[in-house]
């Protein structure tokens, strides 16, 4: 039975180096694939190499470096290894090696970061190689035992056959000998046409325990002697704790300690979390909220609007002479759009458990970036890498939020004040909603020009708003500019615009309010796709042309963009009218190396209620590892993106986020979910991401359908602010 | 002290009577399959059965639950055999992150007990749990598969 188990590596088997680890853990990738001294898993089974452990009963344990946050990467990565390993898929298990083990072994498992839809596409080469090298070693071990040339041996389904004699053995029987062999310097990977497991919709490996309540997410962890902490950070980002009156809660049941966390937060530690939370709610805290308390959504909107008209801007995509072309155009069209802050609101509120002693610091958490979490443990504890580790759990939703490590650092800061006692820090939903790393806020002014023949000759997009990299990864800025803000609008690359327009200028006026932004599923494509694809729709109507035909004329030089657009149009039957009262909207976009298109069929009920009946999506990620999971990611991305479109939006008042729970930051329910049909159409030759790209087309397809239904353009999000909801 | 009957067993726990049932189950009894999602009975991650009725355990106090038959996700699989909802969830690969699925399975199990062949509208009315991963399509498909089995 397939099963995901918590890792149990035998630490003694490793030479724990005194690796000094900086914040970025910038140690080069080294891929030793085995060798004469056998490394063993906790149960004594040999590692054939870092990716593959084989037990005598032929169970294959595949190591997964990236985090499983629901997106299915655990299963997809295992498929990649197993494809080359030629093992029995029904006996595959997986485990997460810890980030500390990765550091100790010179990053044998490479990058742990799980964001940007990179899990599979940036590790597929070396994980497949890991499987292939293990296969070669297992074959060689069998050949050695039989004293026959390895070329006469073949592997399939964990069975090795000497083709000449018909003798067979299994991986479990030769794994011990294989683990002692020198790994081959290089191996040839299979031609994609020979894949049998990659491209197959095998079931996920991590489902069974999710149906019985037996998965231990980090929120569920129990350790002997563990206490529980509830925390309040200053409601205004940038503010500080001025004072708190500990005496007021001194006698409350279960309370063990009140601790200051950094200079901006207070935590109550108690026997149970409910006691900690109850006491924290009763604790009088005085905040020094600082200057940011003057900020509101209105002041932010005004500042961003100024950026649409004036001030410096970074150019992301430019060709021709936009100003000249606009000045000489026969017709101009202009529109201003906006997109708000959004909270990730993963179902499992942020939490981490830390155990600190002067000699060691360990953390148990759900994280999208195990190595960044480890770096936070090092910084918080002040201990070196060989005395710290992070134990990764299956994650109850990430969507980008758990790529940040603020909650890990807080857990360590608390535990450090209670040496020897494991403390589980859990954020209340209210804390989670009000201390997010929010989808950045932006506005966009677009101006387009047509010539006398009704041809689009110029497009000027000026985006004004927040940069995620400015706040979270300033080292990634390029001459002060954030290239990621142009996702899907670039001239070329993995997130390129799909239209050829003779004169184009796309620029970003960076304005960074104090609300901390973050990577929120899809990241900059959420607003960029609404801006571009809704405005293109406006232009089609301004030109008196069908939105599909109008797009096609601009897409001749972009065959992959066009192919997915054609696929959804054909499937929905764009050329035939929709049912009575149903209206359609289109969108296409490329990001994370993947091409997507979507079409929505909606009705508008009572003038302000949107019923989304059906959505058809097409996705070309180059190679499709598990089509059934790609379909689920697509449908799920629409739930996430359309929830944000209609119900989402985080507003700022007195410097703080106003939405505190799902009653004010709602999420789409099953009744509101459209039927989603996904066309998975991998064209081969490249590896694109899957978790995020499709979210880009959901919202603009629905908005364009709303225009088709009502003749009204909706240019700001969320729609609830315009008294529009789901039917 | 309070006595709670959960999955057929009675647990005597040291807990204040106004403690939400959710936290008593998770922290005092120790069954962690029932999840905390919002604490205000919005999301349904904490759904359990109280005398056979699906309820959001964050909104029920220990004193209200005392004397009632409480079933959690851990109590669905009789003697290790998954119930038909759990099995359908595996057959249809329903969960993504899985965190909301305990509550979802509890809500669906209660629905099917009262209404073995629910229509789409019945499902829409009865299943109001939040799933941020967006597994609703598989949830609906699995419910219909059970109903038509």
mmCIF file of C-alpha atoms in Angstrom, chain A residues 69-70 203-204 207-208 210-213 215 217 219-220 222 228 253 272-275 343-345 347-349 395-397 399 426-429 629 632-633 636 639-640 661-663 667-671 673-676, chain B residues 14-16 19-20 23 26-28 30 32-33 35-38 40 42-43 45 73-74 82 86 89-93 95-102 105 123-124 127-134 136-140:
data_model
loop_
_atom_site.group_PDB
_atom_site.id
_atom_site.type_symbol
_atom_site.label_atom_id
_atom_site.label_comp_id
_atom_site.label_asym_id
_atom_site.label_seq_id
_atom_site.Cartn_x
_atom_site.Cartn_y
_atom_site.Cartn_z
ATOM 1 C CA UNK A 69 0.780 21.420 0.293
ATOM 2 C CA UNK A 70 -2.112 19.706 -1.456
ATOM 3 C CA UNK A 203 -3.796 8.016 -7.687
ATOM 4 C CA UNK A 204 -2.142 10.265 -5.145
ATOM 5 C CA UNK A 207 -4.889 10.139 0.306
ATOM 6 C CA UNK A 208 -5.788 7.283 2.637
ATOM 7 C CA UNK A 210 -6.535 12.125 4.865
ATOM 8 C CA UNK A 211 -9.857 10.258 4.994
ATOM 9 C CA UNK A 212 -9.467 8.927 8.527
ATOM 10 C CA UNK A 213 -8.158 11.951 10.373
ATOM 11 C CA UNK A 215 -2.555 12.580 9.104
ATOM 12 C CA UNK A 217 -0.370 18.008 10.310
ATOM 13 C CA UNK A 219 -1.123 21.550 14.231
ATOM 14 C CA UNK A 220 -1.813 17.996 15.448
ATOM 15 C CA UNK A 222 1.960 16.113 20.391
ATOM 16 C CA UNK A 228 0.740 25.602 23.753
ATOM 17 C CA UNK A 253 -6.353 28.320 34.393
ATOM 18 C CA UNK A 272 -3.769 23.875 26.281
ATOM 19 C CA UNK A 273 -4.132 26.237 23.361
ATOM 20 C CA UNK A 274 -7.689 27.039 24.392
ATOM 21 C CA UNK A 275 -6.408 28.207 27.770
ATOM 22 C CA UNK A 343 -5.191 36.805 2.238
ATOM 23 C CA UNK A 344 -4.014 33.250 1.643
ATOM 24 C CA UNK A 345 -6.391 31.876 4.294
ATOM 25 C CA UNK A 347 -7.367 26.028 6.055
ATOM 26 C CA UNK A 348 -4.682 25.052 8.570
ATOM 27 C CA UNK A 349 -3.851 28.237 10.469
ATOM 28 C CA UNK A 395 0.692 20.956 4.988
ATOM 29 C CA UNK A 396 -2.927 22.026 5.383
ATOM 30 C CA UNK A 397 -2.699 24.508 2.532
ATOM 31 C CA UNK A 399 -0.792 28.964 -1.526
ATOM 32 C CA UNK A 426 -0.769 28.282 16.845
ATOM 33 C CA UNK A 427 -2.174 31.437 15.300
ATOM 34 C CA UNK A 428 -5.887 32.015 15.717
ATOM 35 C CA UNK A 429 -7.758 32.456 12.442
ATOM 36 C CA UNK A 629 -3.893 16.095 -10.679
ATOM 37 C CA UNK A 632 -7.669 19.151 -9.905
ATOM 38 C CA UNK A 633 -5.171 21.984 -9.728
ATOM 39 C CA UNK A 636 -8.995 24.323 -7.485
ATOM 40 C CA UNK A 639 -12.196 28.170 -6.696
ATOM 41 C CA UNK A 640 -9.318 30.117 -5.163
ATOM 42 C CA UNK A 661 -12.282 35.622 9.641
ATOM 43 C CA UNK A 662 -14.274 33.793 6.977
ATOM 44 C CA UNK A 663 -17.392 35.806 7.867
ATOM 45 C CA UNK A 667 -14.700 31.591 0.257
ATOM 46 C CA UNK A 668 -16.671 29.921 -2.516
ATOM 47 C CA UNK A 669 -18.770 26.915 -1.436
ATOM 48 C CA UNK A 670 -19.767 23.825 -3.403
ATOM 49 C CA UNK A 671 -23.073 25.451 -4.450
ATOM 50 C CA UNK A 673 -18.613 26.007 -7.899
ATOM 51 C CA UNK A 674 -18.989 25.805 -11.658
ATOM 52 C CA UNK A 675 -18.471 22.635 -13.593
ATOM 53 C CA UNK A 676 -14.831 22.788 -14.684
ATOM 54 C CA UNK B 14 -10.627 18.089 33.310
ATOM 55 C CA UNK B 15 -12.126 20.912 31.336
ATOM 56 C CA UNK B 16 -14.304 23.982 31.904
ATOM 57 C CA UNK B 19 -14.861 25.060 26.488
ATOM 58 C CA UNK B 20 -15.717 24.532 22.825
ATOM 59 C CA UNK B 23 -10.841 21.971 21.771
ATOM 60 C CA UNK B 26 -8.451 17.874 20.282
ATOM 61 C CA UNK B 27 -6.633 18.801 23.471
ATOM 62 C CA UNK B 28 -8.311 17.040 26.362
ATOM 63 C CA UNK B 30 -6.621 13.858 22.108
ATOM 64 C CA UNK B 32 -6.806 15.423 16.314
ATOM 65 C CA UNK B 33 -8.688 14.434 13.174
ATOM 66 C CA UNK B 35 -9.721 20.361 12.728
ATOM 67 C CA UNK B 36 -9.680 23.977 13.793
ATOM 68 C CA UNK B 37 -10.320 26.273 10.847
ATOM 69 C CA UNK B 38 -12.152 29.403 11.977
ATOM 70 C CA UNK B 40 -16.826 30.778 14.434
ATOM 71 C CA UNK B 42 -18.116 29.237 9.283
ATOM 72 C CA UNK B 43 -15.765 26.744 7.654
ATOM 73 C CA UNK B 45 -13.439 21.839 9.340
ATOM 74 C CA UNK B 73 -13.734 11.207 11.974
ATOM 75 C CA UNK B 74 -11.808 8.592 13.975
ATOM 76 C CA UNK B 82 -13.650 2.563 6.064
ATOM 77 C CA UNK B 86 -14.127 7.479 3.183
ATOM 78 C CA UNK B 89 -12.887 9.707 -1.157
ATOM 79 C CA UNK B 90 -10.009 7.336 -1.888
ATOM 80 C CA UNK B 91 -11.581 5.961 -5.074
ATOM 81 C CA UNK B 92 -12.148 9.479 -6.455
ATOM 82 C CA UNK B 93 -8.892 10.961 -5.167
ATOM 83 C CA UNK B 95 -8.453 15.354 -0.990
ATOM 84 C CA UNK B 96 -5.778 17.825 -1.963
ATOM 85 C CA UNK B 97 -4.186 19.221 1.193
ATOM 86 C CA UNK B 98 -6.774 17.192 3.091
ATOM 87 C CA UNK B 99 -7.105 19.512 6.062
ATOM 88 C CA UNK B 100 -10.807 20.276 5.570
ATOM 89 C CA UNK B 101 -11.673 16.724 4.555
ATOM 90 C CA UNK B 102 -12.411 15.350 8.040
ATOM 91 C CA UNK B 105 -16.505 13.612 5.225
ATOM 92 C CA UNK B 123 -25.756 18.694 -1.924
ATOM 93 C CA UNK B 124 -25.584 22.452 -2.395
ATOM 94 C CA UNK B 127 -22.585 20.842 2.227
ATOM 95 C CA UNK B 128 -21.398 24.315 3.105
ATOM 96 C CA UNK B 129 -17.859 23.507 4.228
ATOM 97 C CA UNK B 130 -15.009 25.667 2.991
ATOM 98 C CA UNK B 131 -12.265 23.957 0.995
ATOM 99 C CA UNK B 132 -9.573 26.424 -0.044
ATOM 100 C CA UNK B 133 -7.935 23.840 -2.340
ATOM 101 C CA UNK B 134 -11.239 23.656 -4.211
ATOM 102 C CA UNK B 136 -15.719 20.478 -4.643
ATOM 103 C CA UNK B 137 -15.909 18.851 -8.049
ATOM 104 C CA UNK B 138 -14.533 15.574 -6.686
ATOM 105 C CA UNK B 139 -16.695 15.892 -3.555
ATOM 106 C CA UNK B 140 -19.826 16.099 -5.702
#
